[in-house]
Coordinates of C-alpha atoms in Angstrom, one line a residue:
M1 CA 0.2 0.1 0.1
K2 CA 1.3 4.0 -1.2
F3 CA 2.1 5.8 2.0
E4 CA -0.6 8.4 1.0
E5 CA -3.0 5.3 0.8
M6 CA -2.7 4.8 4.3
K7 CA -5.4 6.0 6.5
K8 CA -5.1 8.4 10.0
R9 CA -6.6 6.8 13.0
V10 CA -6.5 8.4 15.9
P11 CA -6.4 5.5 18.6
N12 CA -10.1 5.3 20.9
L13 CA -8.7 5.1 24.2
R14 CA -12.0 3.5 25.4
R15 CA -11.9 1.0 22.9
V16 CA -7.9 0.6 23.2
E17 CA -8.8 0.1 27.3
E18 CA -11.4 -2.2 26.5
K19 CA -9.3 -4.7 24.3
L20 CA -6.4 -4.5 26.5
N21 CA -8.7 -5.5 29.8
E22 CA -10.0 -8.6 27.1
L23 CA -7.0 -9.7 26.4
T24 CA -5.5 -9.8 30.1
L25 CA -8.7 -11.4 31.4
K26 CA -8.4 -13.9 28.9
L27 CA -4.6 -14.5 29.6
T28 CA -5.4 -14.7 33.3
E29 CA -7.7 -17.1 32.4
A30 CA -6.2 -19.7 30.1
K31 CA -6.2 -22.9 31.4
N32 CA -3.2 -25.0 28.7
K33 CA -0.6 -23.1 27.5
E34 CA -1.9 -23.1 23.8
E35 CA -4.6 -21.0 25.2
A36 CA -1.9 -18.7 26.8
I37 CA 0.3 -18.8 23.7
K38 CA -2.8 -17.9 21.6
V39 CA -3.3 -14.6 23.3
V40 CA -0.2 -13.4 24.0
K41 CA -0.4 -13.7 19.6
Q42 CA -3.7 -11.7 19.6
Y43 CA -1.9 -8.9 21.6
F44 CA 1.0 -9.0 19.8
K45 CA -1.2 -8.5 16.2
F46 CA -3.2 -5.3 18.5
S47 CA -0.2 -3.9 19.4
D48 CA 1.0 -3.9 15.7
N49 CA -2.1 -2.3 14.5
L50 CA -2.2 0.4 17.6
E51 CA 1.6 1.4 16.7
S52 CA 0.9 1.1 13.1
D53 CA -1.9 4.1 13.5
V54 CA 0.3 6.4 15.9
T55 CA 3.3 6.0 13.7
I56 CA 1.4 7.3 10.0
I57 CA -0.2 10.5 12.4
S58 CA 3.6 10.9 14.0
I59 CA 5.0 11.0 9.9
R60 CA 2.5 13.1 8.6
H61 CA 3.0 15.4 11.4
T62 CA 6.5 16.1 11.3
I63 CA 5.8 16.0 7.3
D64 CA 4.0 19.6 8.1
T65 CA 4.1 20.9 11.7
T66 CA 2.1 23.6 10.3
N67 CA -1.0 21.2 9.5
K68 CA -4.1 21.9 12.3
E69 CA -5.4 18.5 11.4
Y70 CA -2.2 16.6 11.9
D71 CA -1.6 18.7 15.1
R72 CA -4.8 17.9 16.9
A73 CA -4.3 14.0 16.0
M74 CA -0.4 14.5 17.7
N75 CA -1.4 16.3 20.2
K76 CA -4.0 13.8 20.8
V77 CA -1.5 11.0 20.5
N78 CA 0.5 12.7 23.1
E79 CA -2.1 12.8 25.7
I80 CA -3.6 9.0 25.7
L81 CA 0.1 6.9 25.1
P82 CA 1.1 7.5 28.7
V83 CA -2.7 6.5 29.7
I84 CA -2.6 3.2 27.3
S85 CA 0.7 2.2 28.6
S86 CA -1.1 1.8 31.8
F87 CA -3.5 -0.8 30.4
D88 CA -0.4 -2.4 28.4
Q89 CA 1.8 -2.7 31.8
K90 CA -1.4 -4.7 33.1
F91 CA -1.2 -7.1 30.1
K92 CA 2.7 -7.8 30.8
K93 CA 2.2 -8.4 34.4
A94 CA 0.0 -11.1 33.4
M95 CA 2.1 -12.7 31.3
I96 CA 5.0 -12.5 33.8
S97 CA 2.7 -14.0 36.6
S98 CA 1.2 -16.4 34.1
P99 CA 1.6 -20.6 35.1
F100 CA 2.2 -21.0 31.9
I101 CA 5.4 -18.6 31.8
N102 CA 8.2 -21.0 31.2
D103 CA 6.1 -22.0 28.1
L104 CA 5.4 -18.4 26.7
K105 CA 9.2 -18.1 27.5
A106 CA 10.4 -21.5 25.1
K107 CA 8.0 -19.8 22.8
F108 CA 8.9 -16.3 23.0
G109 CA 12.3 -15.9 23.9
E110 CA 13.8 -15.3 27.5
H111 CA 14.9 -12.2 26.5
L112 CA 11.8 -10.6 25.8
F113 CA 10.6 -11.2 29.7
N114 CA 14.0 -9.5 30.6
L115 CA 12.9 -6.6 28.0
I116 CA 9.5 -6.5 30.3
E117 CA 10.8 -6.6 33.6
A118 CA 13.2 -3.5 32.8
S119 CA 10.0 -1.9 31.5
F120 CA 8.2 -2.4 34.6
K121 CA 11.3 -0.6 36.6
V122 CA 10.3 2.6 35.1
Y123 CA 6.8 2.9 34.0
D124 CA 4.3 4.0 37.1
E125 CA 0.5 5.1 36.5
K126 CA 1.4 7.6 39.1
N127 CA 4.0 9.4 36.1
I128 CA 1.3 9.7 33.7
P129 CA 0.8 13.4 34.4
E130 CA 4.5 14.1 33.6
M131 CA 4.6 11.9 30.8
V132 CA 1.6 13.7 28.5
E133 CA 3.7 16.9 29.5
E134 CA 7.0 15.6 28.9
N135 CA 5.4 15.0 25.7
K136 CA 3.8 18.0 24.9
L137 CA 7.6 19.7 25.5
C138 CA 9.1 17.7 23.1
M139 CA 6.6 18.2 20.6
E140 CA 6.9 22.4 21.5
Y141 CA 10.7 22.3 21.3
G142 CA 10.2 20.8 17.6
K143 CA 7.8 23.1 16.5
I144 CA 9.9 26.0 17.4
L145 CA 12.8 24.6 15.3
A146 CA 10.5 24.1 12.1
S147 CA 9.2 27.2 12.3
A148 CA 11.8 29.3 11.3
K149 CA 11.6 31.7 8.3
L150 CA 14.8 33.2 7.9
E151 CA 14.9 35.8 5.0
F152 CA 18.3 35.1 2.7
R153 CA 19.3 36.8 -0.8
G154 CA 15.8 36.6 -2.0
E155 CA 14.2 33.3 0.0
T156 CA 12.4 32.1 2.8
L157 CA 14.7 29.5 4.5
N158 CA 13.7 26.9 7.2
L159 CA 17.0 25.5 9.1
T160 CA 17.6 23.1 7.4
Q161 CA 17.4 24.6 4.0
I162 CA 19.7 27.3 5.1
G163 CA 22.1 24.8 6.3
K164 CA 24.0 24.1 2.7
Y165 CA 25.1 28.0 3.0
L166 CA 27.2 27.3 6.2
S167 CA 29.6 25.3 3.6
D168 CA 29.8 28.1 1.4
P169 CA 33.4 28.3 -0.7
D170 CA 32.5 31.8 0.5
K171 CA 33.1 32.7 3.8
N172 CA 30.8 35.6 4.0
T173 CA 28.4 33.6 3.0
R174 CA 28.9 31.2 5.7
L175 CA 29.2 34.1 7.9
E176 CA 26.1 35.2 6.7
A177 CA 24.3 32.2 7.0
A178 CA 25.4 31.8 10.3
K179 CA 24.4 34.5 12.1
L180 CA 20.6 34.0 10.8
Y181 CA 21.0 30.2 11.9
Y182 CA 22.1 31.2 14.9
G183 CA 20.3 34.4 15.5
F184 CA 16.8 32.8 15.2
L185 CA 18.5 30.2 18.1
E186 CA 19.1 33.2 20.0
E187 CA 15.8 35.0 19.5
N188 CA 14.4 31.7 21.3
D189 CA 17.3 31.1 23.8
Q190 CA 15.4 31.6 26.5
K191 CA 12.2 29.7 25.4
I192 CA 14.3 26.5 24.4
G193 CA 16.3 27.0 27.8
E194 CA 12.9 27.3 29.5
I195 CA 11.5 24.2 27.6
Y196 CA 14.9 22.1 28.7
D197 CA 14.9 22.8 32.3
R198 CA 10.8 22.0 32.6
L199 CA 12.1 18.7 30.9
V200 CA 14.8 17.9 33.1
H201 CA 12.8 18.5 36.4
L202 CA 10.1 16.4 35.0
R203 CA 12.6 13.4 34.4
D204 CA 13.9 13.4 37.7
K205 CA 10.8 14.1 39.5
M206 CA 9.7 10.8 37.3
A207 CA 12.8 9.1 38.2
K208 CA 12.4 9.8 42.1
K209 CA 8.8 8.8 42.1
L210 CA 9.5 5.8 41.1
G211 CA 12.8 4.9 43.8
F212 CA 16.0 5.8 41.4
E213 CA 18.5 8.5 42.9
N214 CA 18.4 10.7 39.5
F215 CA 17.1 9.8 35.9
V216 CA 20.1 8.5 34.9
E217 CA 19.6 4.5 35.6
M218 CA 15.9 5.1 34.5
G219 CA 17.0 6.8 31.1
Y220 CA 19.4 3.7 30.6
L221 CA 16.2 1.3 31.7
N222 CA 14.2 3.8 29.2
L223 CA 16.7 2.3 26.3
S224 CA 16.7 -1.1 27.4
R225 CA 20.4 -0.9 28.2
L226 CA 20.3 -4.3 30.4
D227 CA 24.3 -5.3 30.0
Y228 CA 26.1 -2.1 30.4
D229 CA 25.8 0.7 32.8
E230 CA 26.6 4.5 33.5
K231 CA 30.2 3.3 34.8
M232 CA 31.7 1.6 31.4
V233 CA 30.1 4.3 28.7
A234 CA 31.9 6.9 31.4
L235 CA 35.4 4.7 30.9
Y236 CA 34.5 4.4 27.0
R237 CA 34.4 8.2 26.5
D238 CA 37.7 8.3 27.9
Q239 CA 39.0 6.2 25.5
I240 CA 37.4 8.4 22.8
Y241 CA 39.1 11.3 24.6
H242 CA 42.0 10.0 24.5
E243 CA 42.7 7.9 21.3
V244 CA 40.2 10.3 19.0
V245 CA 40.3 13.5 20.3
P246 CA 44.4 13.9 19.5
V247 CA 43.8 12.4 15.9
V248 CA 40.7 14.8 14.8
S249 CA 43.4 17.8 16.2
K250 CA 45.2 16.5 13.6
L251 CA 42.8 16.3 10.7
R252 CA 41.5 19.4 11.5
K253 CA 45.1 21.2 11.4
R254 CA 45.5 19.1 7.6
Q255 CA 42.2 20.5 6.9
A256 CA 43.6 23.9 7.7
K257 CA 46.4 23.4 5.5
R258 CA 44.1 23.0 2.7
L259 CA 42.5 25.9 3.2
H260 CA 45.4 28.0 3.4
I261 CA 44.1 29.5 6.7
K262 CA 46.5 29.9 9.9
H263 CA 43.9 30.4 12.1
P264 CA 40.8 29.0 11.5
D265 CA 37.3 29.7 13.0
F266 CA 34.1 26.7 13.5
L267 CA 32.9 28.2 9.9
D268 CA 36.3 27.3 8.5
F269 CA 36.1 23.8 9.2
N270 CA 32.6 23.7 7.5
L271 CA 34.4 23.8 4.3
E272 CA 36.6 20.9 3.5
Y273 CA 37.8 22.5 0.2
L274 CA 38.6 25.7 -1.2
S275 CA 37.4 24.2 -4.8
G276 CA 34.1 23.7 -2.6
N277 CA 32.6 20.7 -0.4
A278 CA 31.4 17.6 -2.9
K279 CA 28.0 17.8 -3.7
P280 CA 26.1 15.3 -5.3
V281 CA 25.1 15.8 -9.1
G282 CA 21.5 15.8 -8.6
N283 CA 18.3 16.4 -6.4
S284 CA 16.6 13.6 -4.7
E285 CA 15.1 11.9 -7.4
F286 CA 18.6 11.5 -9.3
L287 CA 19.7 10.6 -5.8
V288 CA 17.0 7.8 -5.3
E289 CA 17.7 6.5 -9.3
K290 CA 21.1 6.3 -8.4
A291 CA 20.3 4.5 -5.1
S292 CA 18.2 2.4 -6.5
E293 CA 21.2 1.2 -9.3
M294 CA 23.3 1.0 -6.4
Y295 CA 21.3 -1.6 -4.3
H296 CA 20.1 -3.6 -7.2
S297 CA 24.2 -4.0 -7.5
M298 CA 24.7 -4.8 -3.8
S299 CA 22.3 -7.9 -3.6
K300 CA 19.2 -9.4 -4.5
E301 CA 17.1 -8.5 -1.2
S302 CA 18.9 -5.0 -0.8
G303 CA 17.1 -4.4 -4.7
E304 CA 14.2 -5.8 -3.8
F305 CA 14.3 -3.7 -0.3
F306 CA 14.4 -0.6 -2.7
D307 CA 11.8 -1.3 -4.9
F308 CA 9.6 -1.5 -2.5
M309 CA 10.2 1.4 -1.1
V310 CA 9.9 3.1 -4.1
S311 CA 6.7 1.9 -5.7
N312 CA 5.0 2.2 -2.1
H313 CA 6.1 5.8 -1.5
L314 CA 7.8 5.2 1.4
M315 CA 10.3 8.0 1.5
D316 CA 9.9 12.1 2.0
L317 CA 13.2 13.8 1.6
D318 CA 12.6 17.0 0.5
A319 CA 13.4 20.0 2.8
K320 CA 10.1 22.4 2.6
A321 CA 8.2 24.9 4.8
G322 CA 7.0 23.6 8.0
K323 CA 8.4 20.7 7.8
Q324 CA 10.4 19.1 10.7
G325 CA 14.2 18.7 10.8
G326 CA 16.6 16.2 10.5
G327 CA 16.0 12.1 9.3
Y328 CA 14.9 9.2 10.6
M329 CA 13.3 5.8 9.9
T330 CA 10.1 4.5 11.1
F331 CA 8.4 1.5 11.2
I332 CA 4.6 0.6 10.1
P333 CA 4.3 -3.0 11.3
R334 CA 0.3 -3.1 9.7
Y335 CA 2.3 -3.1 6.3
K336 CA 5.6 -4.7 7.0
A337 CA 6.7 -1.1 5.4
P338 CA 10.0 1.4 7.0
F339 CA 9.4 4.8 6.3
I340 CA 12.0 7.6 5.4
F341 CA 12.2 10.7 6.4
S342 CA 15.1 13.7 5.7
N343 CA 15.5 17.1 4.3
S344 CA 17.3 17.1 1.1
N345 CA 19.2 20.6 1.0
G346 CA 21.9 20.0 -1.8
T347 CA 24.9 18.9 0.5
S348 CA 27.1 15.7 0.9
Q349 CA 24.8 15.3 3.5
D350 CA 21.7 14.3 1.5
V351 CA 23.8 10.9 0.2
D352 CA 24.9 10.5 3.9
T353 CA 21.4 10.5 5.2
L354 CA 19.7 8.4 2.4
T355 CA 22.6 5.6 3.3
H356 CA 21.9 6.3 6.8
E357 CA 18.4 6.0 6.8
V358 CA 18.5 3.1 4.2
G359 CA 20.5 1.3 6.3
H360 CA 17.8 1.3 9.2
A361 CA 15.0 0.5 6.7
F362 CA 17.2 -2.0 5.4
Q363 CA 17.2 -4.1 8.7
G364 CA 13.4 -3.3 8.9
Y365 CA 12.5 -4.5 5.7
L366 CA 14.1 -7.8 6.8
G367 CA 13.0 -8.1 10.1
A368 CA 9.4 -7.5 9.6
S369 CA 8.9 -11.3 9.0
I370 CA 9.4 -11.5 12.9
K371 CA 6.7 -12.8 14.9
V372 CA 7.5 -11.1 18.3
P373 CA 7.6 -6.9 17.6
A374 CA 10.2 -6.5 20.3
Y375 CA 12.8 -8.5 18.4
R376 CA 11.6 -6.9 15.0
M377 CA 14.3 -4.0 15.6
P378 CA 17.7 -4.0 18.1
T379 CA 18.1 -1.6 20.8
L380 CA 19.7 2.1 19.3
E381 CA 23.0 1.7 19.6
A382 CA 22.4 -1.7 17.4
C383 CA 20.1 -0.1 15.2
E384 CA 22.7 2.7 14.7
I385 CA 25.2 0.0 13.6
D386 CA 22.7 -1.3 10.5
S387 CA 22.6 2.8 9.3
M388 CA 26.3 3.5 9.7
S389 CA 27.9 0.5 8.0
M390 CA 25.6 0.8 5.1
E391 CA 27.1 4.1 4.8
F392 CA 30.4 2.7 4.0
F393 CA 29.1 -0.3 2.3
A394 CA 28.0 2.5 -0.3
W395 CA 31.5 3.5 -0.8
P396 CA 32.5 1.8 -4.0
Y397 CA 29.1 3.7 -6.0
M398 CA 30.0 7.2 -4.8
E399 CA 30.9 8.1 -8.4
K400 CA 27.1 7.4 -9.2
F401 CA 26.3 10.3 -6.7
F402 CA 29.0 12.8 -7.1
N403 CA 30.9 11.3 -10.5
E404 CA 34.9 12.9 -10.3
N405 CA 34.2 14.0 -6.7
A406 CA 33.9 10.8 -5.6
D407 CA 37.3 10.4 -3.5
K408 CA 36.7 13.8 -2.2
Y409 CA 33.3 12.9 -0.9
R410 CA 34.8 9.7 0.6
F411 CA 37.9 11.8 2.5
S412 CA 35.3 13.6 3.7
H413 CA 33.0 11.5 4.8
L414 CA 35.3 9.4 6.6
D415 CA 37.0 12.3 8.1
G416 CA 33.8 12.6 9.2
A417 CA 32.7 9.4 10.7
I418 CA 36.1 9.7 12.8
S419 CA 35.6 13.6 13.9
F420 CA 32.2 12.6 15.0
L421 CA 33.4 10.7 18.1
P422 CA 34.3 13.5 20.0
Y423 CA 31.0 15.7 19.7
G424 CA 29.1 12.5 20.3
V425 CA 30.6 12.0 24.3
E426 CA 30.7 15.5 24.2
V427 CA 26.6 15.5 24.2
D428 CA 27.0 12.1 26.0
E429 CA 29.2 13.4 29.4
F430 CA 27.0 16.7 29.1
Q431 CA 23.5 14.5 29.3
H432 CA 25.0 13.2 32.4
W433 CA 26.2 16.1 34.3
V434 CA 22.8 17.7 33.7
Y435 CA 20.7 15.0 35.3
H436 CA 23.2 14.7 38.4
N437 CA 23.0 18.7 38.8
V438 CA 19.2 19.2 38.1
D439 CA 19.1 22.7 39.7
A440 CA 21.7 24.1 37.3
T441 CA 20.5 27.3 35.5
H442 CA 20.3 27.2 31.9
E443 CA 23.4 29.7 31.9
E444 CA 25.2 27.2 34.4
R445 CA 24.3 24.3 31.4
C446 CA 25.9 26.5 28.7
A447 CA 28.9 27.3 30.6
K448 CA 29.6 23.2 31.1
W449 CA 29.0 22.8 27.7
A450 CA 31.5 25.5 26.6
E451 CA 33.9 23.6 29.3
L452 CA 33.2 20.3 27.5
E453 CA 33.6 22.1 24.3
K454 CA 37.4 22.5 25.1
K455 CA 38.1 19.4 26.4
Y456 CA 36.8 17.6 23.4
R457 CA 36.7 19.7 20.6
P458 CA 39.5 22.5 21.5
W459 CA 40.0 23.1 17.8
L460 CA 37.1 25.5 17.7
D461 CA 36.9 29.2 17.9
Y462 CA 33.3 30.3 18.0
S463 CA 34.4 34.2 17.9
P464 CA 32.3 35.3 14.9
I465 CA 29.2 34.4 16.6
P466 CA 29.4 35.4 19.8
F467 CA 26.5 33.3 21.3
L468 CA 27.8 30.1 20.7
E469 CA 30.8 31.4 22.5
K470 CA 28.9 31.2 25.5
G471 CA 28.2 27.4 25.0
K472 CA 24.8 27.8 23.2
Y473 CA 25.5 25.2 20.3
W474 CA 23.8 22.2 22.2
M475 CA 20.6 23.6 22.0
R476 CA 20.3 23.3 18.3
Q477 CA 20.9 19.0 19.0
H478 CA 17.4 17.7 19.2
H479 CA 18.0 14.2 21.2
I480 CA 19.5 16.3 24.3
F481 CA 15.8 17.3 24.7
A482 CA 13.8 14.4 23.3
S483 CA 15.7 11.6 23.9
P484 CA 18.1 11.7 26.7
F485 CA 21.1 9.0 27.1
Y486 CA 20.4 8.0 23.2
Y487 CA 23.4 10.2 21.5
I488 CA 26.3 8.0 22.7
D489 CA 24.6 5.3 20.8
Y490 CA 25.8 6.9 17.6
T491 CA 29.6 6.6 18.7
L492 CA 29.4 3.3 19.9
A493 CA 27.3 2.1 16.3
Q494 CA 30.3 4.5 14.7
V495 CA 33.5 2.4 16.2
L496 CA 31.6 -1.0 15.1
A497 CA 30.7 0.7 11.7
L498 CA 34.3 1.3 11.3
Q499 CA 35.1 -2.2 12.0
F500 CA 33.0 -3.4 9.7
K501 CA 34.8 -0.9 7.4
C502 CA 38.2 -2.2 8.2
E503 CA 36.9 -5.7 7.2
M504 CA 35.5 -4.6 3.8
D505 CA 39.1 -3.1 3.2
K506 CA 40.2 -6.5 3.3
D507 CA 37.0 -9.1 2.1
Y508 CA 34.0 -6.7 0.9
A509 CA 31.5 -9.7 -0.2
K510 CA 32.6 -11.6 3.4
A511 CA 31.9 -8.4 5.2
W512 CA 28.5 -7.6 3.2
K513 CA 27.8 -11.4 4.2
K514 CA 28.4 -10.9 8.2
Y515 CA 26.7 -7.3 7.8
I516 CA 23.0 -9.3 6.4
K517 CA 23.5 -11.9 9.7
L518 CA 23.4 -8.8 12.2
L519 CA 20.4 -7.1 10.3
K520 CA 18.6 -10.7 10.3
M521 CA 18.7 -11.0 13.6
G522 CA 16.6 -7.9 14.6
G523 CA 16.9 -7.3 18.3
K524 CA 16.7 -11.0 19.7
Y525 CA 19.4 -10.1 22.2
P526 CA 20.7 -7.2 24.3
F527 CA 23.3 -5.1 22.4
L528 CA 26.5 -7.0 24.1
T529 CA 25.7 -10.3 23.0
L530 CA 24.1 -9.3 19.7
I531 CA 27.5 -8.0 18.7
S532 CA 29.0 -11.0 20.3
K533 CA 26.9 -13.1 18.1
A534 CA 28.0 -10.7 14.7
H535 CA 31.3 -12.1 16.1
L536 CA 32.1 -7.7 16.6
R537 CA 34.5 -6.3 19.3
N538 CA 33.2 -4.8 22.2
P539 CA 33.4 -1.2 22.2
F540 CA 33.5 -1.1 25.9
V541 CA 37.2 -3.1 26.2
E542 CA 40.0 -1.0 26.7
G543 CA 41.9 -1.0 23.2
N544 CA 38.9 -1.5 20.9
V545 CA 38.6 1.8 19.6
K546 CA 42.2 2.3 18.8
K547 CA 42.1 -0.7 17.0
V548 CA 39.5 0.3 14.4
I549 CA 40.7 4.1 14.0
K550 CA 44.8 3.3 13.2
P551 CA 43.9 1.4 10.2
Q552 CA 41.6 4.3 8.9
I553 CA 44.3 6.8 9.5
K554 CA 46.1 5.1 7.0
V555 CA 43.0 5.1 5.0
L556 CA 43.0 8.8 5.2
N557 CA 46.8 9.0 4.4
S558 CA 45.6 7.2 1.1
F559 CA 44.0 10.0 -0.4
D560 CA 45.9 13.2 -1.8
D561 CA 43.3 15.6 -0.4
M562 CA 45.5 18.7 -0.9
S563 CA 45.1 18.6 -4.4
Y564 CA 41.0 18.3 -4.2

């Protein structure tokens, strides 16, 4: 079914409650294991339909945040989801307390019940008002960013659209665009700061109601982190600090030399080469056409998958007025359909985003037949391995998108993958500090960001934009508001994607086969077990970051980037 044919149906809270209560009663009264298994399967089907309705509304709202019909629907969903969770939890409690629990575990796997037990620790009906408010605040933040209408040289642009001018070869153009971009954030500084402050206090309040010392442990459980903790993440951040920050510092010096700039500021680092950054040689329609050729060439499975995405209109790629920024992949269970959302703006990021989100979507497509909904996709850090690795598997095909500038793109992409790691752990350390210091003011939070900036990215000079010198850059990062502690997942996945990159440099076909095996496992195991079964090294173990960074420095040195 084409996406536009999928009906928008706002869930009816009364009917959802009746159905979940009915299923809970049937499970409680089940006389044998066959009856219990049958009821759980009915619950899975009902959950899939409910999730599909919510997802379709969410997609349509992010495509056009100004549409009043979608806005009303999304507000309604945000109000009722926490209440629905309370009915859902009653069914899960009936699963855990069923006399046939061993039979259910044998049928559906032990991991499902571990996930359910973790969900019990972070959910309580007494937090429903706070959860409703949390959803509203995240939506409010997204709408503020989507509302930007920036007048730039005869055009009215949103934040994504003006983003392409931040990497323009002309310094004056970059500066003019940056003043508008960050000027918009400055205009909304207090409003955004207040939203975040309310979110932080709400989450802290919810955690303390449930007996947690603070929101950190609750945040980890919300992300289904069952086999690693805050201490392990802190040690991992240390690996990035010691092994990667010095490498990136050298890359920035190399970039400054390439640009013939003795004292570069942060705007200069948006420009990779004096001749301009690599840009795709066509619009989003062109990218989709070339991506189709690429995925058909990669494998039969990836070709069939991409045909499914195109023929069912399961991608919305162009930036436009009122559209939420960023990019994502989501999944509509009723139709076994992934959906890709992004904001193309004519830069190399269009290719990054397309290959990245296609990696997510390919996994969703391959995992669609998994019967247990919780197993179809892995936890978030493992999901990101799927997407970031696909970016590297696309390397041999970059001539399709960039013509003679393919190597220019490859160098920038690998440089960017490594250079991202310090920023990713900076976001993570910032969030840990915030939730350990909930009563800090907006300005104190910004001061902490500025301090961490000097630790993880000391090469940045924000003097052209005084607003950023005050530690305000973090306010543009949507994950900090809507998905606490998620951002470190990108870095963990990047380290593992770089491991795939090292392996494909030696044997592409073997690495691809290993990748497909990982995708098809979905989320049947917690993170560390999953990567172990995929024969990938644990990024938390000292030395494993260095093992993937060192070979890729050699790859970077093989490019003649000074001539681009």
